[in-house]
Coordinates of C-alpha atoms and ligand atoms in Angstrom, one line a residue:
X1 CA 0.0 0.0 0.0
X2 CA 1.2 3.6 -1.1
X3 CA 0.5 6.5 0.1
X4 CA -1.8 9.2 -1.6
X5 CA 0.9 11.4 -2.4
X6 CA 3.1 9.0 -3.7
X7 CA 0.3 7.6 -5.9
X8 CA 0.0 11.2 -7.3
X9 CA 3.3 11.2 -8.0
X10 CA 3.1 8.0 -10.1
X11 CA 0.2 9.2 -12.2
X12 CA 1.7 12.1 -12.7
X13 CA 5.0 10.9 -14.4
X14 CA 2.9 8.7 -16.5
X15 CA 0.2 11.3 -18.1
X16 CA 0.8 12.4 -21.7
X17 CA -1.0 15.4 -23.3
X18 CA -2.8 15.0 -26.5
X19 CA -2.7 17.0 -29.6
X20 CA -4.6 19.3 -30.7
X21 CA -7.1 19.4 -33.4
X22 CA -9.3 22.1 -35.5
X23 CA -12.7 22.4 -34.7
X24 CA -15.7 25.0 -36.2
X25 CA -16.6 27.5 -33.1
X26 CA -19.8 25.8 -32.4
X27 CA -17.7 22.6 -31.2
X28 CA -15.0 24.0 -29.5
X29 CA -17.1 25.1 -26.2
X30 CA -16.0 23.3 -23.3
X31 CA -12.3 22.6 -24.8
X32 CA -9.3 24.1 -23.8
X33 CA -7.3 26.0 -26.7
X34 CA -4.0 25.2 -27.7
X35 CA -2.9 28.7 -28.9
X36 CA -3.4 32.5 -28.1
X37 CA -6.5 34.0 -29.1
X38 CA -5.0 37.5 -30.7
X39 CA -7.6 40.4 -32.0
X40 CA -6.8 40.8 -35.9
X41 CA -8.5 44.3 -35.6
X42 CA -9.4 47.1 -33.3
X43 CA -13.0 46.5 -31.0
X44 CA -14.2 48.4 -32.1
X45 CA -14.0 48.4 -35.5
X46 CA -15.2 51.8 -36.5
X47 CA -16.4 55.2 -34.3
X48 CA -20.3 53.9 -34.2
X49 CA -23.3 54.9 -32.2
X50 CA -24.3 53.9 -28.6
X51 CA -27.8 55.1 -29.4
X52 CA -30.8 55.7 -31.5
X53 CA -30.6 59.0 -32.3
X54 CA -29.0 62.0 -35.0
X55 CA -25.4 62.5 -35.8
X56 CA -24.6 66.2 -35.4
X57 CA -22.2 68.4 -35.0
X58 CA -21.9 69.4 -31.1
X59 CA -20.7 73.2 -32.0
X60 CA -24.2 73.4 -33.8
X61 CA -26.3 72.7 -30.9
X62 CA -24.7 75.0 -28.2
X63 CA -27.1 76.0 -26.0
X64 CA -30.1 73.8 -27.0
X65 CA -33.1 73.0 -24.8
X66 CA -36.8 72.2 -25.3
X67 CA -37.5 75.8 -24.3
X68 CA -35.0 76.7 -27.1
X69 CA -34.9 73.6 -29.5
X70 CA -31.8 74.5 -32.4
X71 CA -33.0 73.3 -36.1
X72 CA -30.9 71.0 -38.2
X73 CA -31.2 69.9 -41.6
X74 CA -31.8 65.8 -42.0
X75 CA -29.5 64.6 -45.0
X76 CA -30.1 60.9 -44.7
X77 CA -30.3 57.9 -42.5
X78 CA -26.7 55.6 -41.6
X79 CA -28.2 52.4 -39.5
X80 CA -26.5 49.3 -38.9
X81 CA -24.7 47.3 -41.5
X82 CA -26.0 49.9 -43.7
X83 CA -23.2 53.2 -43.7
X84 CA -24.0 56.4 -45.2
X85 CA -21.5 58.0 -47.3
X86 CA -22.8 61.6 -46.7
X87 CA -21.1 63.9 -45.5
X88 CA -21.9 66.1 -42.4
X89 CA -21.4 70.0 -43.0
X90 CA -22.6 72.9 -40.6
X91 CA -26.3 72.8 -39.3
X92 CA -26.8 69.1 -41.1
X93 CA -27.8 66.0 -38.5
X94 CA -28.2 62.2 -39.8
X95 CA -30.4 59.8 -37.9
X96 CA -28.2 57.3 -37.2
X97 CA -29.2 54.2 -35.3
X98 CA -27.4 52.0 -32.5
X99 CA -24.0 50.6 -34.0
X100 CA -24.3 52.3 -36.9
X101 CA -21.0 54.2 -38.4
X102 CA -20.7 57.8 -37.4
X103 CA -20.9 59.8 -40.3
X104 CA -17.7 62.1 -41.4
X105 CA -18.3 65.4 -40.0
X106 CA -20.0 64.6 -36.7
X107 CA -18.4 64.2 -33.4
X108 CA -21.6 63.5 -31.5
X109 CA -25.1 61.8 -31.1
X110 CA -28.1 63.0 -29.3
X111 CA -30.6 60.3 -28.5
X112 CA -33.4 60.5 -30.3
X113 CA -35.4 61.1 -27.3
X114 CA -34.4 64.7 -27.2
X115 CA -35.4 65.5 -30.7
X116 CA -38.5 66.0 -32.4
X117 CA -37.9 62.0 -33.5
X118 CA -37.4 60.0 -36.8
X119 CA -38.9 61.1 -39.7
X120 CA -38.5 62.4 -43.7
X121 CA -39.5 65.6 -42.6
X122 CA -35.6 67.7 -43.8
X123 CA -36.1 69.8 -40.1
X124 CA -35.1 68.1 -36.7
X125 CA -35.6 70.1 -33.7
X126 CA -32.9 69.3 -31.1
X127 CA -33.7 69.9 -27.6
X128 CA -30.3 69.6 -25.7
X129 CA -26.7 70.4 -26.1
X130 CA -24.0 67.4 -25.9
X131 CA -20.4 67.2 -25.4
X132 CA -18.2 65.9 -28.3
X133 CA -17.9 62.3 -28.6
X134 CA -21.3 61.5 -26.5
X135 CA -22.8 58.2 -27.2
X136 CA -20.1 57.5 -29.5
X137 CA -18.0 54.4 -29.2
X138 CA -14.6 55.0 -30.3
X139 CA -12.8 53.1 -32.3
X140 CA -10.3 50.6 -30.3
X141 CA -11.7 52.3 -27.1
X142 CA -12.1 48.2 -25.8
X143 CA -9.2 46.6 -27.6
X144 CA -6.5 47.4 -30.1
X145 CA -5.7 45.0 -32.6
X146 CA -2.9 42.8 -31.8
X147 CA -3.7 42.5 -28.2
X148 CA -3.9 39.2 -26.9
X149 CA -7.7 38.5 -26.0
X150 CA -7.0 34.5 -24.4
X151 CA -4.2 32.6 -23.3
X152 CA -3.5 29.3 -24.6
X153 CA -4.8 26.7 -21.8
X154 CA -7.8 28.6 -21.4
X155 CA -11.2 26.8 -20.9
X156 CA -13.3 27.6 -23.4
X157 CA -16.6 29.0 -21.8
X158 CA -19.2 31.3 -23.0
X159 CA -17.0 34.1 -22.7
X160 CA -14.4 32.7 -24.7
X161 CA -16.9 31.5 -27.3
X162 CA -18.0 35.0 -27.6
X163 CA -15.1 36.8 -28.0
X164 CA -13.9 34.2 -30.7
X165 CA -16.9 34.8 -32.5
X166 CA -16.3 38.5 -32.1
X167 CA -12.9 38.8 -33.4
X168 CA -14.1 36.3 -36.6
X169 CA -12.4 32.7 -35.7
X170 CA -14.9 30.8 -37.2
X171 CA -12.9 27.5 -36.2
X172 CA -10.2 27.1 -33.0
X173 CA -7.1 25.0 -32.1
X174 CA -8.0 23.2 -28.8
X175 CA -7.1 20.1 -27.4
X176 CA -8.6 16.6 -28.2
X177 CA -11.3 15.4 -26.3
X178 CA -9.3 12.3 -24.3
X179 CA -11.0 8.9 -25.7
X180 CA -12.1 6.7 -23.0
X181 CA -13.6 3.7 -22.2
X182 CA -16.2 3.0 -18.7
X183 CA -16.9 -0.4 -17.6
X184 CA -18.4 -1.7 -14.7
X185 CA -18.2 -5.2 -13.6
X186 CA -20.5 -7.6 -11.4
X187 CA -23.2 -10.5 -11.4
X188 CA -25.3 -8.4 -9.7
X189 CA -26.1 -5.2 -12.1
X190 CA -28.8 -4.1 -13.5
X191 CA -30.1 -1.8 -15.7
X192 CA -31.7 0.9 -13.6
X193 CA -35.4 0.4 -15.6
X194 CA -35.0 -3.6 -15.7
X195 CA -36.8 -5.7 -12.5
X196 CA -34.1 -6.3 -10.1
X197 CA -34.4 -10.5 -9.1
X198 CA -33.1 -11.6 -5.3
X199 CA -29.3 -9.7 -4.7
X200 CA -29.2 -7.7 -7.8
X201 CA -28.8 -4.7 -7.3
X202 CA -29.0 -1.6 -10.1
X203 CA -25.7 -0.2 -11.8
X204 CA -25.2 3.5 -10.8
X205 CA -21.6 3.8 -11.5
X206 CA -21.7 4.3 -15.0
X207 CA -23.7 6.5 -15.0
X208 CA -21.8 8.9 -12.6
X209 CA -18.9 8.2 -14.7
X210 CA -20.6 9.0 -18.1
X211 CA -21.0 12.5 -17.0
X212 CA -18.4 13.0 -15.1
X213 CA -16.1 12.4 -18.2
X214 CA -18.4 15.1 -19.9
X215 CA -18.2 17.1 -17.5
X216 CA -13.7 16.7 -17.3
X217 CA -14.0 17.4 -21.0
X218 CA -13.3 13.2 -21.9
X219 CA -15.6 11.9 -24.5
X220 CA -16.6 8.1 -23.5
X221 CA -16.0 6.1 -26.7
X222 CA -16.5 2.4 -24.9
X223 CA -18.9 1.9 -22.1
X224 CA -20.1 -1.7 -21.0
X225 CA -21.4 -3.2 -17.6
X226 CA -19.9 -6.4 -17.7
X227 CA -20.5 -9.7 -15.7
X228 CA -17.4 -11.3 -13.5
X229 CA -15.8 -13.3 -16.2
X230 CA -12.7 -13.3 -17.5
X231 CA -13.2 -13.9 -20.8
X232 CA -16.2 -10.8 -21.0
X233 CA -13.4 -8.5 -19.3
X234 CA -10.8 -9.8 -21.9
X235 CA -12.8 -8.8 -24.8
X236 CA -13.7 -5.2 -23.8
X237 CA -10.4 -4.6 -22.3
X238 CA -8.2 -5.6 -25.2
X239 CA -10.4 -3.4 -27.6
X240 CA -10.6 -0.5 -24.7
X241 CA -6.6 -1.1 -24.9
X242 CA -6.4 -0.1 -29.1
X243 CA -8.9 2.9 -28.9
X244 CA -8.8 4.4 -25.9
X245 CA -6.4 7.1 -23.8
X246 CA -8.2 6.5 -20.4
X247 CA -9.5 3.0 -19.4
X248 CA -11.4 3.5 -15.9
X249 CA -13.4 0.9 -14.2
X250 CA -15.3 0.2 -11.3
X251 CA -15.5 -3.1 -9.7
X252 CA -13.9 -6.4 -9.5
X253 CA -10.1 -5.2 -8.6
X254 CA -10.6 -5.8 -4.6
X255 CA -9.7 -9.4 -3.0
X256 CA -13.2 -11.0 -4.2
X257 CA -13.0 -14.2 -5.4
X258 CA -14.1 -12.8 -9.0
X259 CA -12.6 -9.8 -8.8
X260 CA -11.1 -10.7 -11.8
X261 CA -10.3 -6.9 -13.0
X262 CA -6.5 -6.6 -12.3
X263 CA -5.6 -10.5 -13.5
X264 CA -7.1 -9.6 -16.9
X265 CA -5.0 -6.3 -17.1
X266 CA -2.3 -8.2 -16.0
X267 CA -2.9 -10.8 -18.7
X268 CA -3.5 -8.4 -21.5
X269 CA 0.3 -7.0 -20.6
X270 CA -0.7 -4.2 -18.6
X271 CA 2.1 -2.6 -16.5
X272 CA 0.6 -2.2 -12.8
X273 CA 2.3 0.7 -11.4
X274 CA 0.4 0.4 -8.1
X275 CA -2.7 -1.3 -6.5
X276 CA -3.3 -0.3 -3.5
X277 CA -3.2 3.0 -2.1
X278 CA -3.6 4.8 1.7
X279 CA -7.0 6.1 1.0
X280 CA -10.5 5.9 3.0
X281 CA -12.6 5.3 0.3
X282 CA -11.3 3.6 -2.1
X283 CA -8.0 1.3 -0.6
X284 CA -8.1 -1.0 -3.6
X285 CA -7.4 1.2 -6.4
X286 CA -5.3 0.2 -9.5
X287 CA -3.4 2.1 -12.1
X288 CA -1.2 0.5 -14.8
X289 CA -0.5 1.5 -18.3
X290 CA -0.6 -0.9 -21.4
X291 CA 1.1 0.9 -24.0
X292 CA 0.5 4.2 -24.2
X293 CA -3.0 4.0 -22.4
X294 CA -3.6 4.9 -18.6
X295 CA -5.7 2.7 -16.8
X296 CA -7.2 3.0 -13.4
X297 CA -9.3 0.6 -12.0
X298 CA -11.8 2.0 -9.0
X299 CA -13.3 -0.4 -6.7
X300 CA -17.4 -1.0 -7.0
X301 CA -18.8 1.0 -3.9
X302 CA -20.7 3.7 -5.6
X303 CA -19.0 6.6 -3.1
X304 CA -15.4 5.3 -3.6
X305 CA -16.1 5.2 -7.4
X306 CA -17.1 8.6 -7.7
X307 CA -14.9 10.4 -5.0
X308 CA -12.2 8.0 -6.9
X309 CA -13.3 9.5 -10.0
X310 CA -12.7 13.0 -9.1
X311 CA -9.6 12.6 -6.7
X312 CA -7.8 10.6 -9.6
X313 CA -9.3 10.6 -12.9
X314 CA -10.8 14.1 -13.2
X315 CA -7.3 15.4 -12.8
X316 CA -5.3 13.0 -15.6
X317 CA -8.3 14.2 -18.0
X318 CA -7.8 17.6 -17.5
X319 CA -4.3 17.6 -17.5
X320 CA -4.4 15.7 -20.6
X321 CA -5.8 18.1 -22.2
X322 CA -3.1 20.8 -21.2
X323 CA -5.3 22.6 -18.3
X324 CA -4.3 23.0 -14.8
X325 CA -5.7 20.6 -12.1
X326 CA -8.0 21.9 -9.6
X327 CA -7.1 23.3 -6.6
X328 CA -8.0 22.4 -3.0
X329 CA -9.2 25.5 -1.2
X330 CA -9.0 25.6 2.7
X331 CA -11.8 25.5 5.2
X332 CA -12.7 25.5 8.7
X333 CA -14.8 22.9 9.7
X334 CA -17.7 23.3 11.8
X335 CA -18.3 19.2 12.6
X336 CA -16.0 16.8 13.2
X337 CA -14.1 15.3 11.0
X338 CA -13.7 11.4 11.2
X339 CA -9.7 11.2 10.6
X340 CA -7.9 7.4 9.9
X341 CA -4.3 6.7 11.7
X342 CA -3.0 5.6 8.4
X343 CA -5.0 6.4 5.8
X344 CA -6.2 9.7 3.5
X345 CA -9.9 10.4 4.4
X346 CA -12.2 11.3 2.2
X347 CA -16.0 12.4 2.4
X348 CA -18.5 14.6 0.6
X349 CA -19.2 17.4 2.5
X350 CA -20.8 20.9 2.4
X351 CA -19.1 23.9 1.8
X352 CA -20.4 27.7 2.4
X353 CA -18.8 31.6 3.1
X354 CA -20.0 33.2 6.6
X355 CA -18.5 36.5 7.0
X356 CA -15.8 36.1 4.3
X357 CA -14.8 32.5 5.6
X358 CA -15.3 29.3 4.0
X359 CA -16.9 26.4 6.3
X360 CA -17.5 23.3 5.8
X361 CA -18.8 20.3 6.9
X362 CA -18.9 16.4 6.4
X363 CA -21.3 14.3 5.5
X364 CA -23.0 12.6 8.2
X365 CA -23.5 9.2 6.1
X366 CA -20.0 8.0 6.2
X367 CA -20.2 4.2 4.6
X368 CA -19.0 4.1 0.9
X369 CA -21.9 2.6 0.0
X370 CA -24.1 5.4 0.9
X371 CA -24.3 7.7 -2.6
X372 CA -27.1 9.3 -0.7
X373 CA -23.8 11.5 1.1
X374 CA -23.2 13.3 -2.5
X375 CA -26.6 14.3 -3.0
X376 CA -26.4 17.6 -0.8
X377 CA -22.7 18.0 -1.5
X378 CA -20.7 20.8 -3.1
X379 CA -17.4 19.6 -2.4
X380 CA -14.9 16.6 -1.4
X381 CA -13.3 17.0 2.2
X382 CA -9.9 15.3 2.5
X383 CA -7.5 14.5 5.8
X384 CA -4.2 13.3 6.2
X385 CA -3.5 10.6 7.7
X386 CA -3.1 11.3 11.5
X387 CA -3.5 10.2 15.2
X388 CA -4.9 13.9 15.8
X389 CA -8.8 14.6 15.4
X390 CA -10.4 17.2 13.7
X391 CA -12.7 19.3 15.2
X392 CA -14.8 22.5 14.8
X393 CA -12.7 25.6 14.1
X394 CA -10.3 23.1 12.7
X395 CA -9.5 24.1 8.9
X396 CA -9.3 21.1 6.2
X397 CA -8.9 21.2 2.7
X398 CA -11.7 20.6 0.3
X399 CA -11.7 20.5 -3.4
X400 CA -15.0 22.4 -4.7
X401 CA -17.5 19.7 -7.5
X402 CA -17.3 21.9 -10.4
X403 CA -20.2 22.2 -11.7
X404 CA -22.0 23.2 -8.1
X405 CA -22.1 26.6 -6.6
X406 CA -21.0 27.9 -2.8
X407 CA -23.2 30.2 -1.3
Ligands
LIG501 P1 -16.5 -4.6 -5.9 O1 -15.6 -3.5 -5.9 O2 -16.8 -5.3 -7.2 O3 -16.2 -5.6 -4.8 O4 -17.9 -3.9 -5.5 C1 -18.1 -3.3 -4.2 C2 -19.5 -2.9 -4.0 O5 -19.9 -2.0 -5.0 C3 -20.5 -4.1 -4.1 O6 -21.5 -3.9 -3.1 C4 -21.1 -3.9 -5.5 O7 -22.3 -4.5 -5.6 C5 -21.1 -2.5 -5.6 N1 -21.0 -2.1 -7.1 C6 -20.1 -2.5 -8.0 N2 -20.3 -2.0 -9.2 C7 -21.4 -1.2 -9.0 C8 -22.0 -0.3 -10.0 N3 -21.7 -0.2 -11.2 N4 -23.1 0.4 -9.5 C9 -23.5 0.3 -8.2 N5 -22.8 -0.4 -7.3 C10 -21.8 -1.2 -7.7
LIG502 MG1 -17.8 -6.9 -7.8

C-alpha cells in the first residue's frame, strides 16, 4: 500500500497530453485552446453609435433646450450594416441608429429622445446640447488589434466562445477530447429500468462516470457493464486497450474471489504501477499503463467510485488536455471530521462563506456505499493521515464539484 501522495506522484510521471485538433466555433465550447487568441482588428472596429438617435455636429447645438430647441437639416439615415457615405457640414444632422458608423463630420449623437424624432420631414428640432464624442464608441476604445484576448490553456466558456466569435475565428485549435472507455463489472447489475431479481442490485456507477467524463472534458468512446468473467473482461479490455487514452473501471479489482479486474490487465500486458493506495474510500485502487493508455481501475462501492473518479481521474483528464488541475481551497470545519491513523480520508461534505470565511462540513452518512452522502454535496473533504482529530474551528482542505455553486 502507497501512500496518496506517492500515488499522485506516479500518475503524474505517467500522463501524456494530446494534440490538438481544429474544430468550427460551435464545437469548441468546453475545450481548452492550444494557442493564443489574438484580435486581428481594433474593438471596435469603427467610431459607431451607442444610441438611436442624429449624428450632429456638437458646436451646432450650443445651448439647445426644449425651451429653445436648435434646427438642423436631415440629409439621410446611416443604421446598422447599412453606412452612409454623406457627408456632415454645418447645421446638417443624420439619424443614425445603435452601432451604426458615425458619419464624417459629426463628433456626437443625441438620443433620439431629445429631438423631435425620426422622420423624412428635412427639419429636426434638437432639444439639448452634448459634449463631443457623447454616445459615440470610439474606435479601439475596448481593444487594439494585436492584443492578446485568451491565453492558450484557457477553458473555453461562453466568454471565450464569444469573444472568438467577435474577433471572426470561425474554427479554433484546442485540445482533443481524451478517448475513454467506462466499464463496470458484477453478477449483480442491472439496468436501472430492468426488475431487479433476489441480490441484484441496479448499476449507478456508469452512469456517474458517463457525466463525469463530460463534464472533465473526456468523451466516453466504450462503455459496457460487464459480468465477472474473465473472458467478458478480456474482450472489452483488449479493444478499450487499441482505442482508448483512459480506461477507468469500477469493480472487480478488490480481494473478491471474481474480482477478476487486475488478473485480466495483467494478462493483456498491462504494466501495474500500483494497487493499492492509503485512501479511506477507495483502498483498492489500481493504475497500470498498457502501452500508451492509462488505466485505473476503482473499486465498485458507488462513493469510492465517484470520489475515486474525481480525486484521480478528473485530474489526468484535464491535465491531458493541457489545463491546470483543480485546486483544494481551505476550510474551517464546523463538525468533526472522522480522521484514519494511516490512511487519507475522504468524504462529501458541504461547503459555504459566513462572514468572508469558507466552512464546511462532512457528511453525516459515512459508509462508501451510501451515494445518498453526495446528494447535498458541493465539495470533497480530504484528511491526512493522523493520530490527531479534527474538530470544529479546525481548517481542512476541500476541493469544490465543479459544476455546483458555494453560497
Ligand atoms: P466490488 O468493488 O466489485 O467488490 O464492489 C463493491 C460494492 O460495490 C459491491 O456492493 C457492488 O455490488 C457495488 N457495485 C459494484 N459495481 C457497481 C455499480 N456499477 N453500481 C453500483 N454499485 C456497484
Ligand atoms: Mg464486484
Amino acid at each position: 500500500m502507497i501512500s496518496v501522495k506517492e500515488a499522485k506522484s506516479i500518475i503524474q510521471g505517467k500522463i501524456f497530453k494530446l494534440d490538438s485538433e481544429v474544430v468550427p466555433l460551435d464545437r469548441s465550447m468546453g475545450r481548452i485552446i492550444f494557442e493564443d487568441v489574438v484580435a486581428t482588428f481594433p474593438s471596435p472596429r469603427f467610431n459607431n453609435s451607442a444610441m438611436d438617435g442624429f449624428a450632429v455636429r456638437s458646436s451646432d447645438i450650443i445651448g439647445a433646450s426644449k425651451g429653445n430647441p436648435i434646427t438642423l437639416k436631415n440629409i439621410g439615415i446611416s443604421s446598422a450594416g447599412v453606412p452612409s457615405d454623406l457627408i456632415l457640414n454645418e447645421g446638417e444632422c443624420m439619424q443614425c441608429m445603435t452601432g451604426a458608423k458615425i458619419p464624417t463630420g459629426s463628433d456626437a449623437i443625441v438620443m433620439v429622445e431629445h429631438t423631435t424624432g425620426f422622420s423624412d420631414d428635412p427639419n429636426v428640432q434638437i432639444m439639448i446640447e452634448v459634449q463631443p464624442e457623447s454616445h459615440i464608441r470610439k474606435r479601439g476604445e475596448e481593444i487594439q488589434k494585436g492584443d492578446k484576448l485568451i491565453s492558450k490553456g484557457t477553458h473555453i466558456t461562453p466568454s471565450e466562445i464569444g469573444i472568438c466569435a467577435t474577433f471572426g475565428y470561425g474554427e479554433l485549435n484546442v485540445s482533443k477530447k481524451p478517448k475513454i472507455a467506462i466499464f463496470g463489472t458484477g453478477n449483480e447489475l442491472v439496468e436501472p429500468g430492468e426488475n431487479l431479481k433476489e441480490g441484484e442490485i441496479y448499476n449507478s456507477n456508469l452512469y456517474v462516470f458517463s457525466d463525469l467524463v463530460g463534464k472533465a472534458g473526456g468523451e466516453v468512446l466504450m462503455q459496457d457493464v460487464l459480468k465477472d468473467n474473465k473472458s467478458y473482461l478480456e474482450s472489452f479490455l483488449s479493444e478499450a486497450l487499441k482505442s482508448c487514452d483512459v480506461v477507468i473501471s469500477s469493480g472487480g479489482v478488490s480481494m473478491g474471489r471474481f474480482d477478476y479486474v487486475r488478473d485480466v490487465f495483467i494478462d493483456l500486458g498491462v504494466e501495474e504501477h500500483f494497487w493499492k493506495v492509503a485512501q479511506k474510500p477507495g483502498r483498492p485502487l489500481f493504475f497500470g499503463t498498457g502501452n500508451k493508455t492509462l488505466i485505473i481501475g476503482l473499486p465498485g462501492n458507488p462513493v469510492s467510485s465517484y470520489i475515486g473518479f474525481m480525486i484521480w481521474v478528473w485530474p489526468i483528464i484535464n491535465e491531458m488536455m493541457g489545463t491546470n488541475i483543480v485546486k483544494s481551497i481551505e476550510a474551517e470545519l464546523t463538525e468533526p471530521f472522522p480522521v484514519e491513523n494511516i490512511k487519507y480520508r475522504y468524504l462529501f461534505g458541504k461547503a459555504w462563506i459566513k462572514n468572508g470565511k469558507v466552512l464546511c462540513k462532512p457528511s453525516r452518512k459515512i459508509g462508501s456505499h451510501m451515494l445518498t452522502s453526495s446528494l447535498n454535496a458541493n465539495c470533497i473533504i480530504g484528511a491526512e493521515p493522523s493520530d490527531i482529530k479534527l474538530s470544529p474551528g479546525d481548517s481542512i482542505l476541500i476541493n469544490l464539484l465543479p459544476w455546483k455553486t458555494i453560497e
